[in-house]
Tab-separated table of C-alpha atoms and ligand atoms in Angstrom:
chain	number	residue	atom	x	y	z
A	207	MET	CA	-11.579	-90.107	41.398
A	208	PRO	CA	-12.658	-91.503	37.941
A	209	TYR	CA	-12.206	-89.482	34.741
A	210	LEU	CA	-15.156	-88.341	32.610
A	211	SER	CA	-15.316	-87.884	28.931
A	212	THR	CA	-15.869	-84.364	27.760
A	213	ARG	CA	-18.867	-85.845	25.633
A	214	GLY	CA	-20.565	-87.843	28.170
A	215	ARG	CA	-21.145	-90.895	26.252
A	216	ALA	CA	-18.259	-92.982	27.131
A	217	PRO	CA	-17.868	-94.877	30.450
A	218	PRO	CA	-16.034	-93.180	33.300
A	219	LEU	CA	-12.512	-94.617	33.603
A	220	LYS	CA	-9.595	-94.749	36.057
A	221	PHE	CA	-6.265	-93.305	35.439
A	222	ASP	CA	-4.550	-96.359	34.148
A	223	GLU	CA	-7.335	-96.992	31.741
A	224	VAL	CA	-7.352	-93.415	30.541
A	225	LEU	CA	-3.669	-93.862	29.767
A	226	LEU	CA	-4.254	-96.816	27.785
A	227	ALA	CA	-7.457	-95.421	26.023
A	228	GLY	CA	-6.126	-92.028	24.836
A	229	LEU	CA	-9.225	-90.605	23.207
A	230	ALA	CA	-12.462	-91.654	24.929
A	231	SER	CA	-14.738	-94.035	22.770
A	232	ASP	CA	-17.271	-91.094	22.284
A	233	GLY	CA	-14.610	-88.984	20.518
A	234	GLY	CA	-14.218	-86.893	23.784
A	235	LEU	CA	-11.224	-86.246	25.975
A	236	TYR	CA	-10.952	-87.463	29.492
A	237	VAL	CA	-10.826	-84.959	32.269
A	238	PRO	CA	-10.888	-85.457	36.220
A	239	ALA	CA	-14.361	-85.831	37.663
A	240	VAL	CA	-13.069	-83.678	40.586
A	241	TRP	CA	-10.189	-81.782	40.706
A	242	PRO	CA	-7.711	-82.249	43.609
A	243	ARG	CA	-6.632	-79.069	45.366
A	244	VAL	CA	-3.375	-78.224	46.864
A	245	SER	CA	-3.222	-75.599	49.587
A	246	ASP	CA	-0.976	-72.649	49.787
A	247	ARG	CA	0.812	-74.278	52.674
A	248	GLU	CA	1.583	-77.350	50.743
A	249	LEU	CA	2.691	-75.432	47.645
A	250	ARG	CA	5.204	-73.705	49.834
A	251	ALA	CA	6.356	-76.991	51.588
A	252	MET	CA	6.802	-78.472	48.047
A	253	ALA	CA	9.368	-75.670	47.078
A	254	THR	CA	12.160	-77.459	48.947
A	255	LEU	CA	11.696	-80.832	47.147
A	256	SER	CA	13.592	-82.084	44.314
A	257	TYR	CA	12.017	-81.886	40.966
A	258	PRO	CA	11.204	-85.828	41.045
A	259	GLU	CA	9.815	-85.597	44.544
A	260	MET	CA	7.679	-82.603	43.558
A	261	ALA	CA	6.384	-84.419	40.614
A	262	THR	CA	5.585	-87.585	42.584
A	263	HIS	CA	3.571	-85.492	45.225
A	264	LEU	CA	1.680	-83.369	42.716
A	265	ALA	CA	0.750	-86.476	40.382
A	266	ARG	CA	-0.342	-88.652	43.168
A	267	PRO	CA	-3.970	-87.474	43.600
A	268	PHE	CA	-4.364	-88.031	39.840
A	269	LEU	CA	-3.296	-91.573	39.729
A	270	ASP	CA	-6.454	-92.960	41.501
A	271	GLY	CA	-4.501	-95.553	43.285
A	272	THR	CA	-3.858	-97.382	40.136
A	273	ILE	CA	-0.043	-97.125	40.598
A	274	GLY	CA	1.791	-97.961	43.797
A	275	ASP	CA	3.466	-94.924	45.353
A	276	ALA	CA	6.895	-96.339	45.516
A	277	GLU	CA	6.698	-97.718	41.869
A	278	PHE	CA	5.569	-94.333	40.675
A	279	ALA	CA	8.354	-92.601	42.503
A	280	ALA	CA	10.849	-94.851	40.969
A	281	MET	CA	9.436	-94.208	37.552
A	282	VAL	CA	9.550	-90.387	37.998
A	283	ARG	CA	13.238	-90.523	39.104
A	284	ASP	CA	14.099	-92.685	36.245
A	285	ALA	CA	12.310	-90.431	33.760
A	286	TYR	CA	14.386	-87.346	34.526
A	287	LYS	CA	17.618	-88.953	35.458
A	288	ASP	CA	19.298	-88.279	32.030
A	289	PHE	CA	18.210	-84.545	31.758
A	290	ASP	CA	21.329	-82.363	31.486
A	291	ARG	CA	20.528	-80.165	34.406
A	292	PRO	CA	20.392	-81.200	37.916
A	293	ASP	CA	17.366	-78.713	38.561
A	294	ILE	CA	15.658	-80.203	35.492
A	295	VAL	CA	13.740	-76.922	34.717
A	296	PRO	CA	16.122	-74.007	35.215
A	297	LEU	CA	14.427	-70.658	35.542
A	298	THR	CA	16.713	-67.775	34.406
A	299	PRO	CA	16.060	-63.995	34.568
A	300	LEU	CA	15.124	-62.256	31.332
A	301	GLY	CA	13.929	-58.759	31.889
A	302	ALA	CA	12.455	-56.842	34.566
A	303	ASN	CA	10.559	-59.345	36.897
A	304	GLU	CA	10.690	-61.543	33.749
A	305	PHE	CA	11.930	-65.085	33.621
A	306	LEU	CA	12.557	-67.883	31.050
A	307	LEU	CA	11.577	-71.434	32.006
A	308	GLU	CA	13.871	-73.634	30.079
A	309	LEU	CA	12.134	-76.664	29.152
A	310	PHE	CA	14.693	-78.138	26.754
A	311	HIS	CA	17.032	-80.006	28.938
A	312	GLY	CA	15.742	-83.449	28.066
A	313	PRO	CA	17.197	-85.947	25.577
A	314	THR	CA	15.486	-84.300	22.378
A	315	LEU	CA	15.774	-80.752	23.382
A	316	SER	CA	11.928	-79.762	23.408
A	317	PHE	CA	9.466	-79.466	26.412
A	318	LYS	CA	7.741	-82.766	25.095
A	319	ASP	CA	10.512	-84.832	26.794
A	320	TYR	CA	9.231	-83.779	30.207
A	321	ALA	CA	5.860	-85.546	29.614
A	322	LEU	CA	6.720	-88.252	27.162
A	323	GLN	CA	9.642	-89.674	29.256
A	324	LEU	CA	7.344	-90.231	32.141
A	325	VAL	CA	4.202	-91.276	29.983
A	326	ALA	CA	6.345	-94.077	28.127
A	327	ARG	CA	7.237	-95.486	31.595
A	328	LEU	CA	3.762	-95.393	32.812
A	329	LEU	CA	2.596	-97.192	29.700
A	330	ASP	CA	5.257	-99.832	29.949
A	331	HIS	CA	4.344	-100.447	33.654
A	332	VAL	CA	0.566	-100.629	33.164
A	333	LEU	CA	0.899	-102.886	30.111
A	334	ALA	CA	3.505	-105.308	31.859
A	335	LYS	CA	1.215	-105.651	34.777
A	336	ARG	CA	-1.585	-106.831	32.465
A	337	GLY	CA	0.706	-108.998	30.448
A	338	ARG	CA	0.133	-106.962	27.263
A	339	ARG	CA	2.102	-104.964	24.700
A	340	ALA	CA	1.300	-102.051	22.685
A	341	THR	CA	2.258	-100.576	19.394
A	342	ILE	CA	2.487	-96.801	19.685
A	343	VAL	CA	1.815	-94.949	16.328
A	344	VAL	CA	2.739	-91.284	15.975
A	345	ALA	CA	2.318	-88.783	13.153
A	346	THR	CA	4.803	-86.127	13.473
A	347	SER	CA	5.584	-82.637	11.942
A	348	GLY	CA	8.929	-82.544	14.045
A	349	ASP	CA	9.195	-82.554	17.721
A	350	THR	CA	6.806	-84.978	18.995
A	351	GLY	CA	8.139	-87.864	17.085
A	352	SER	CA	11.814	-87.697	18.571
A	353	ALA	CA	10.488	-87.080	21.984
A	354	ALA	CA	8.357	-90.217	21.594
A	355	ILE	CA	11.036	-92.305	20.195
A	356	GLU	CA	13.428	-91.369	22.899
A	357	ALA	CA	10.828	-92.223	25.439
A	358	CYS	CA	9.880	-95.506	24.105
A	359	ARG	CA	13.274	-96.844	22.901
A	360	GLY	CA	14.196	-100.199	24.548
A	361	ARG	CA	10.965	-100.354	26.739
A	362	ALA	CA	9.965	-103.928	26.884
A	363	ALA	CA	6.159	-103.688	26.433
A	364	LEU	CA	6.283	-100.996	23.608
A	365	ASP	CA	6.946	-100.884	19.908
A	366	ILE	CA	6.886	-97.462	18.197
A	367	VAL	CA	6.235	-96.421	14.601
A	368	VAL	CA	6.662	-92.818	13.716
A	369	LEU	CA	5.615	-91.338	10.388
A	370	HIS	CA	7.029	-87.995	9.205
A	371	PRO	CA	6.462	-86.242	5.959
A	372	LYS	CA	9.691	-86.788	3.926
A	373	GLY	CA	11.914	-83.752	3.360
A	374	ARG	CA	9.390	-81.539	5.376
A	375	ILE	CA	11.030	-81.419	8.674
A	376	SER	CA	14.395	-80.159	9.564
A	377	GLU	CA	17.597	-82.181	9.303
A	378	VAL	CA	18.145	-82.179	13.177
A	379	GLN	CA	14.476	-83.085	13.753
A	380	ARG	CA	14.806	-85.991	11.301
A	381	ARG	CA	18.141	-87.098	12.610
A	382	GLN	CA	16.888	-87.002	16.171
A	383	MET	CA	14.507	-89.767	15.037
A	384	THR	CA	16.425	-91.763	12.276
A	385	THR	CA	19.598	-92.144	14.192
A	386	VAL	CA	17.837	-94.051	17.119
A	387	ILE	CA	18.695	-97.626	16.233
A	388	SER	CA	16.691	-99.908	18.505
A	389	PRO	CA	14.628	-102.927	17.617
A	390	ASN	CA	11.421	-101.450	18.813
A	391	VAL	CA	11.878	-98.223	16.875
A	392	HIS	CA	10.646	-97.809	13.379
A	393	ASN	CA	10.749	-94.672	11.322
A	394	ILE	CA	8.814	-94.110	8.146
A	395	ALA	CA	9.319	-91.224	5.782
A	396	VAL	CA	5.866	-90.638	4.006
A	397	GLU	CA	5.867	-89.126	0.560
A	398	GLY	CA	3.387	-86.314	1.389
A	399	THR	CA	2.424	-83.621	3.947
A	400	PHE	CA	1.903	-83.972	7.779
A	401	ASP	CA	-1.783	-84.229	7.054
A	402	ASP	CA	-1.151	-87.205	4.940
A	403	CYS	CA	0.696	-88.752	7.832
A	404	GLN	CA	-2.018	-88.055	10.261
A	405	ASN	CA	-4.610	-89.359	7.839
A	406	LEU	CA	-2.838	-92.721	7.590
A	407	VAL	CA	-2.543	-92.920	11.409
A	408	LYS	CA	-6.142	-92.309	11.606
A	409	GLY	CA	-6.918	-95.024	8.922
A	410	LEU	CA	-5.086	-97.488	11.186
A	411	PHE	CA	-6.964	-96.500	14.294
A	412	VAL	CA	-10.315	-96.896	12.600
A	413	ASP	CA	-9.491	-100.533	11.690
A	414	ALA	CA	-10.928	-102.357	14.733
A	415	ARG	CA	-9.269	-105.563	13.906
A	416	LEU	CA	-5.869	-104.112	13.368
A	417	HIS	CA	-6.272	-101.984	16.473
A	418	LYS	CA	-6.875	-105.065	18.549
A	419	ASP	CA	-4.290	-107.377	16.923
A	420	ALA	CA	-1.413	-104.896	17.081
A	421	GLY	CA	-2.496	-103.270	20.252
A	422	LEU	CA	-2.393	-99.814	18.744
A	423	ALA	CA	-1.943	-96.992	21.283
A	424	ALA	CA	-1.283	-93.202	20.886
A	425	MET	CA	1.017	-90.734	22.631
A	426	ASN	CA	-0.256	-87.605	21.148
A	427	SER	CA	-1.070	-84.434	22.835
A	428	ILE	CA	-4.520	-85.506	24.029
A	429	ASN	CA	-3.129	-88.155	26.343
A	430	TRP	CA	-4.055	-87.115	29.735
A	431	ALA	CA	-0.931	-88.254	31.499
A	432	ARG	CA	1.080	-85.760	29.508
A	433	ILE	CA	-1.025	-82.911	31.010
A	434	VAL	CA	-0.321	-84.388	34.632
A	435	ALA	CA	3.357	-84.290	33.966
A	436	GLN	CA	3.360	-80.877	32.616
A	437	ILE	CA	1.686	-79.355	35.648
A	438	VAL	CA	4.750	-80.008	37.600
A	439	TYR	CA	6.992	-77.372	35.905
A	440	TYR	CA	4.587	-74.626	36.409
A	441	VAL	CA	4.225	-75.240	40.028
A	442	ARG	CA	8.126	-75.615	40.104
A	443	ALA	CA	8.408	-72.179	38.291
A	444	ALA	CA	6.179	-70.417	40.750
A	445	ALA	CA	8.055	-71.866	43.683
A	446	ALA	CA	11.284	-70.653	42.020
A	447	VAL	CA	10.283	-67.110	41.396
A	448	ASP	CA	9.217	-67.146	45.132
A	449	ALA	CA	12.754	-67.885	46.131
A	450	PRO	CA	14.565	-65.672	48.554
A	451	GLY	CA	15.601	-62.441	46.707
A	452	VAL	CA	12.831	-62.788	44.196
A	453	LYS	CA	9.485	-62.503	46.006
A	454	LEU	CA	6.124	-63.193	44.307
A	455	ASP	CA	4.189	-59.969	44.472
A	456	ALA	CA	1.878	-59.100	47.388
A	457	ARG	CA	-1.040	-61.104	46.000
A	458	GLY	CA	1.366	-63.924	45.626
A	459	GLN	CA	0.537	-64.573	41.950
A	460	VAL	CA	2.588	-65.386	38.734
A	461	ALA	CA	1.832	-65.134	35.130
A	462	PHE	CA	2.745	-67.492	32.292
A	463	ALA	CA	3.341	-66.971	28.638
A	464	VAL	CA	3.325	-70.012	26.481
A	465	PRO	CA	3.848	-70.535	22.626
A	466	THR	CA	0.880	-72.697	21.877
A	467	GLY	CA	-0.218	-75.171	19.140
A	468	ASN	CA	-2.495	-77.998	20.422
A	469	PHE	CA	-3.091	-76.264	23.711
A	470	GLY	CA	-1.619	-78.940	25.644
A	471	ASN	CA	1.269	-77.067	27.333
A	472	VAL	CA	-0.881	-74.100	28.288
A	473	TYR	CA	-3.647	-76.291	29.377
A	474	ALA	CA	-1.433	-77.710	31.833
A	475	ALA	CA	-0.772	-74.282	33.325
A	476	TYR	CA	-4.530	-73.931	33.439
A	477	ALA	CA	-4.674	-77.173	35.227
A	478	ALA	CA	-2.040	-75.959	37.750
A	479	LYS	CA	-4.408	-73.049	38.482
A	480	LYS	CA	-7.389	-75.485	38.863
A	481	ILE	CA	-5.344	-77.332	41.700
A	482	GLY	CA	-4.695	-74.126	43.468
A	483	LEU	CA	-1.669	-72.346	41.883
A	484	PRO	CA	-2.061	-68.551	41.908
A	485	VAL	CA	-1.937	-67.809	38.238
A	486	SER	CA	-2.973	-64.433	37.243
A	487	GLN	CA	-2.715	-64.484	33.585
A	488	LEU	CA	-2.202	-67.151	30.723
A	489	MET	CA	-0.740	-65.625	27.606
A	490	VAL	CA	-1.014	-67.766	24.507
A	491	GLY	CA	1.392	-67.099	21.709
A	492	SER	CA	0.549	-68.100	18.224
A	493	ASN	CA	2.168	-67.679	14.847
A	494	ALA	CA	0.163	-67.057	11.458
A	495	ASN	CA	-1.804	-70.096	12.280
A	496	ASP	CA	-3.713	-67.913	14.962
A	497	ILE	CA	-6.939	-69.826	15.497
A	498	LEU	CA	-6.690	-69.409	19.296
A	499	THR	CA	-5.738	-65.827	19.211
A	500	ARG	CA	-8.708	-64.978	16.980
A	501	PHE	CA	-10.790	-66.876	19.428
A	502	PHE	CA	-9.697	-64.997	22.298
A	503	GLU	CA	-10.326	-61.876	20.580
A	504	THR	CA	-13.628	-62.544	18.886
A	505	GLY	CA	-15.254	-65.571	20.587
A	506	GLU	CA	-15.490	-67.485	17.321
A	507	MET	CA	-13.391	-70.484	16.752
A	508	LYS	CA	-12.841	-70.741	13.029
A	509	ALA	CA	-10.650	-73.241	11.288
A	510	VAL	CA	-8.650	-72.199	8.288
A	511	THR	CA	-5.995	-74.077	6.209
A	512	VAL	CA	-2.547	-74.332	7.704
A	513	THR	CA	0.410	-72.043	6.687
A	514	PRO	CA	3.814	-73.301	7.166
A	515	THR	CA	5.927	-71.064	9.470
A	516	LEU	CA	9.220	-70.683	11.223
A	517	SER	CA	7.609	-72.299	14.378
A	518	PRO	CA	6.395	-75.531	12.809
A	519	SER	CA	5.240	-76.865	15.969
A	520	MET	CA	2.543	-74.450	16.199
A	521	ASP	CA	1.414	-74.975	12.634
A	522	ILE	CA	-2.079	-76.406	13.497
A	523	GLN	CA	-5.475	-75.941	12.200
A	524	VAL	CA	-7.439	-77.092	15.431
A	525	SER	CA	-6.073	-77.255	18.984
A	526	SER	CA	-6.857	-80.647	20.081
A	527	ASN	CA	-6.799	-80.048	23.776
A	528	PHE	CA	-9.011	-76.984	23.640
A	529	GLU	CA	-12.130	-79.360	24.298
A	530	ARG	CA	-10.774	-80.083	27.930
A	531	TYR	CA	-11.037	-76.290	28.622
A	532	LEU	CA	-14.260	-76.044	26.837
A	533	PHE	CA	-15.743	-78.724	29.192
A	534	ASP	CA	-14.644	-76.674	32.091
A	535	LEU	CA	-15.817	-73.397	30.808
A	536	VAL	CA	-19.526	-74.677	30.218
A	537	ASP	CA	-19.558	-76.111	33.907
A	538	ASN	CA	-18.939	-79.671	32.872
A	539	ARG	CA	-21.827	-80.139	30.699
A	540	PRO	CA	-21.260	-82.639	27.975
A	541	ASP	CA	-24.491	-81.723	26.316
A	542	VAL	CA	-23.181	-78.282	25.602
A	543	VAL	CA	-19.794	-79.613	24.561
A	544	ASN	CA	-21.543	-81.994	22.128
A	545	GLY	CA	-23.648	-79.255	20.606
A	546	ILE	CA	-20.422	-77.012	20.081
A	547	MET	CA	-18.354	-79.812	18.638
A	548	GLU	CA	-21.199	-80.874	16.476
A	549	GLN	CA	-21.357	-77.295	15.011
A	550	PHE	CA	-17.629	-77.163	14.531
A	551	ARG	CA	-17.705	-80.478	12.696
A	552	ALA	CA	-20.507	-79.281	10.308
A	553	HIS	CA	-19.175	-75.665	9.776
A	554	HIS	CA	-15.624	-75.705	10.909
A	555	ALA	CA	-16.481	-72.940	13.155
A	556	PHE	CA	-18.423	-72.123	16.504
A	557	ARG	CA	-19.090	-69.016	18.410
A	558	ILE	CA	-19.577	-68.679	22.175
A	559	SER	CA	-21.755	-66.333	24.147
A	560	SER	CA	-20.427	-62.859	25.226
A	561	GLU	CA	-20.643	-63.878	28.846
A	562	ARG	CA	-18.619	-67.187	28.139
A	563	ILE	CA	-15.896	-65.158	26.187
A	564	ALA	CA	-15.695	-62.759	29.072
A	565	LYS	CA	-15.137	-65.702	31.281
A	566	VAL	CA	-12.375	-67.082	29.021
A	567	ARG	CA	-10.683	-63.736	28.986
A	568	THR	CA	-10.195	-63.834	32.837
A	569	SER	CA	-7.784	-66.707	32.254
A	570	PHE	CA	-6.512	-66.431	28.722
A	571	GLU	CA	-5.326	-63.818	26.319
A	572	GLY	CA	-3.803	-64.391	22.755
A	573	PHE	CA	-1.108	-62.831	20.779
A	574	ARG	CA	0.108	-63.547	17.305
A	575	LEU	CA	3.339	-62.878	15.497
A	576	ASP	CA	4.097	-63.640	11.900
A	577	ASP	CA	7.545	-64.935	10.581
A	578	ALA	CA	9.042	-61.441	10.049
A	579	ALA	CA	8.195	-60.261	13.451
A	580	THR	CA	9.419	-63.391	15.017
A	581	LEU	CA	12.915	-63.108	13.505
A	582	ALA	CA	12.848	-59.444	14.648
A	583	ALA	CA	11.855	-60.584	18.121
A	584	MET	CA	14.766	-63.153	18.249
A	585	LYS	CA	17.179	-60.559	17.166
A	586	LYS	CA	15.891	-58.108	19.792
A	587	ILE	CA	15.959	-60.710	22.647
A	588	HIS	CA	19.533	-61.495	21.604
A	589	ALA	CA	20.659	-57.971	21.584
A	590	GLU	CA	18.750	-56.887	24.830
A	591	ASN	CA	18.930	-59.962	26.887
A	592	ALA	CA	21.875	-61.832	25.550
A	593	VAL	CA	19.898	-65.137	25.140
A	594	LEU	CA	19.379	-67.037	21.931
A	595	VAL	CA	15.858	-68.355	21.785
A	596	ASP	CA	14.175	-70.579	19.105
A	597	PRO	CA	11.205	-69.212	17.125
A	598	HIS	CA	8.479	-70.778	19.295
A	599	THR	CA	10.099	-69.353	22.513
A	600	ALA	CA	10.391	-65.924	20.967
A	601	ILE	CA	6.709	-65.842	20.196
A	602	GLY	CA	5.890	-66.789	23.797
A	603	ILE	CA	8.179	-64.141	25.255
A	604	MET	CA	6.487	-61.426	22.980
A	605	ALA	CA	3.091	-62.486	23.890
A	606	GLY	CA	4.019	-62.087	27.630
A	607	ARG	CA	5.478	-58.622	26.999
A	608	ALA	CA	2.533	-57.536	24.830
A	609	LYS	CA	-0.443	-58.750	26.996
A	610	ARG	CA	1.036	-58.640	30.683
A	611	ARG	CA	-1.211	-56.452	32.781
A	612	ASP	CA	0.820	-56.015	36.035
A	613	PRO	CA	4.543	-55.535	36.020
A	614	LYS	CA	4.672	-56.296	39.702
A	615	VAL	CA	3.471	-59.989	38.970
A	616	PRO	CA	6.466	-62.206	37.999
A	617	LEU	CA	6.273	-63.071	34.257
A	618	VAL	CA	7.457	-66.587	33.372
A	619	ALA	CA	7.925	-67.188	29.527
A	620	VAL	CA	8.085	-70.741	28.647
A	621	ALA	CA	11.072	-71.882	26.329
A	622	THR	CA	9.627	-74.775	24.627
A	623	ALA	CA	12.668	-75.812	22.423
A	624	HIS	CA	16.496	-75.428	22.520
A	625	PRO	CA	17.772	-72.855	20.075
A	626	ALA	CA	19.902	-75.460	18.331
A	627	LYS	CA	16.735	-77.357	17.216
A	628	PHE	CA	15.869	-74.518	14.882
A	629	PRO	CA	19.538	-73.341	13.726
A	630	ASP	CA	18.626	-71.829	10.557
A	631	ALA	CA	16.030	-69.493	11.874
A	632	VAL	CA	18.232	-68.454	14.751
A	633	GLU	CA	21.192	-67.768	12.439
A	634	LYS	CA	19.007	-65.777	10.108
A	635	ALA	CA	17.569	-63.706	13.050
A	636	THR	CA	20.919	-63.187	14.915
A	637	GLY	CA	23.901	-64.186	12.553
A	638	ILE	CA	24.819	-66.791	15.263
A	639	ARG	CA	24.400	-70.528	14.507
A	640	PRO	CA	23.629	-72.184	17.888
A	641	ALA	CA	25.611	-75.352	18.650
A	642	LEU	CA	23.843	-78.568	19.698
A	643	PRO	CA	24.661	-79.521	23.347
A	644	ASP	CA	27.702	-81.932	23.637
A	645	ARG	CA	25.723	-85.211	23.911
A	646	LEU	CA	24.218	-84.572	20.484
A	647	ALA	CA	27.258	-82.891	18.873
A	648	ASP	CA	27.805	-85.868	16.457
A	649	LEU	CA	24.175	-86.018	15.527
A	650	LEU	CA	24.791	-85.037	11.944
A	651	GLN	CA	27.578	-87.770	11.577
A	652	ARG	CA	25.384	-90.608	13.034
A	653	PRO	CA	24.005	-93.429	10.741
A	654	GLU	CA	20.290	-93.053	9.806
A	655	HIS	CA	17.724	-95.781	9.550
A	656	CYS	CA	14.416	-95.165	8.065
A	657	GLU	CA	11.923	-96.947	5.617
A	658	GLU	CA	11.308	-94.703	2.749
A	659	ILE	CA	8.510	-96.024	0.586
A	660	ARG	CA	5.513	-94.355	-1.207
A	661	TRP	CA	2.864	-95.512	1.553
A	662	ASN	CA	-0.565	-96.353	1.191
A	663	LEU	CA	-2.977	-97.404	3.962
A	664	ASP	CA	-2.819	-101.161	3.037
A	665	ALA	CA	1.026	-101.261	2.818
A	666	LEU	CA	1.179	-99.340	6.121
A	667	LYS	CA	-1.207	-101.894	7.739
A	668	ASP	CA	0.974	-104.852	6.479
A	669	TYR	CA	3.941	-103.140	7.872
A	670	ILE	CA	2.371	-102.619	11.317
A	671	ARG	CA	1.499	-106.189	11.500
A	672	SER	CA	5.018	-107.214	10.711
A	673	VAL	CA	6.535	-105.109	13.423
A	674	ALA	CA	3.999	-105.535	16.117
A	675	LYS	CA	5.131	-108.309	18.542
A	676	VAL	CA	1.539	-108.807	19.973
A	677	ALA	CA	0.338	-112.253	19.386
A	678	ALA	CA	-2.900	-112.001	17.160
B	199	PLP	C1	4.861	-79.082	20.640
B	199	PLP	C2	5.491	-77.691	20.784
B	199	PLP	C3	4.779	-76.532	20.925
B	199	PLP	C4	3.241	-76.462	21.093
B	199	PLP	O1	2.721	-77.022	22.368
B	199	PLP	P1	1.106	-77.386	22.488
B	199	PLP	O2	1.299	-78.197	23.763
B	199	PLP	O3	0.796	-78.241	21.310
B	199	PLP	O4	0.501	-76.111	22.700
B	199	PLP	C5	5.467	-75.361	21.025
B	199	PLP	N1	6.754	-75.324	20.969
B	199	PLP	C6	7.482	-76.269	20.676
B	199	PLP	C7	8.825	-76.257	20.359
B	199	PLP	C8	6.821	-77.660	20.534
B	199	PLP	O5	7.601	-78.688	20.348
């Protein structure tokens, strides 16, 4: 089962090659040529497995035989061994037939740990087998950087360089990166915005010579292996609501509400549906940066400038993973995807037909919440359900409550970050300052290490060459 580029002008690749490539050479994203299917019986049988066993079972058909079964199973066990809950993804009741899927029990307290812990091990394994090394370069507006650093620290075949906009991320987010002292971890505070960081990283990747010399690689949200890892918790959640005492409704369905930025997390829920999970609805929550919600409402995807919000991990202009869904929507026709993406490049906007938007709405619905409404939602959820949620999670819960069609179908809202990751917003909304989990309790006292220079692209290139341990 090879992978195809959504734009159809790059060679089909196997799983391990897709992992190393990131973006396809034609600018497209890799998707499976044929989706594996899991039967209802298999899904039910899987409910009794441990999380790592379930992950191993679900991911196997996506691996193309490029990684040995026993090796993969060991990597998965290792990836989740330090999560602070034995069930890895606790599902807690919230309201009536409504549940919270807690995806913040990994080392950096956001759902990104669930994918990146595994992806770093996969990369390390595939590179070591080829006798190669890679330099991972990441631009972050907060959560991705720390999750990538924790995943890569100490891995023999990887160096990681993370650029963050100086002074524009929260103290907890910064410290989760800069207090990791490891010879293969390099933090850079950029005098500028997140866009400046991203442009610097793009500038590195288009330098073919540097790309090769430093073995540049990405771990951003378009990485296909991240999607595979994220499918697992959706299947897990569906199995958990079907546990004795909490029955799936007669049609055996489940609905998910997901706070969304780059469309990676909710696309994984769609992928779970593609392989056979009975998903009735996917509700996408957005903040003031509501490009997706506007698209689901109008059929027009129109990029506008980014507004900073209380939920910074959803402050995006364009959702990079959307192209994967688009390819599926147009029946796997790269010519149609190319036409649409060409229009988007030229006009920062495209519109799809009314038949196509009707089809989109059979799977997705969007909902937006501005900052004031997000704070009110956090307060209400705390008052009524006695849980503290972070701003992203609150938006997801409210999307689910607003758009849910059938109260008999269990609604699973995805908690993408621990409330203590966004203590200022939580305190503003509820009057309570959430405490960090014990293992991070001394985070604010730990020493930090970070390069703080006014960076330009040439200086950054020199720096990358100095840290990359790849022989030129
Ligand atoms: C990254 C992130 C999101 C957005 O996820 P996407 O996969 O980009 O849609 C939402 N919430 C939190 C806390 C995040 O870190």
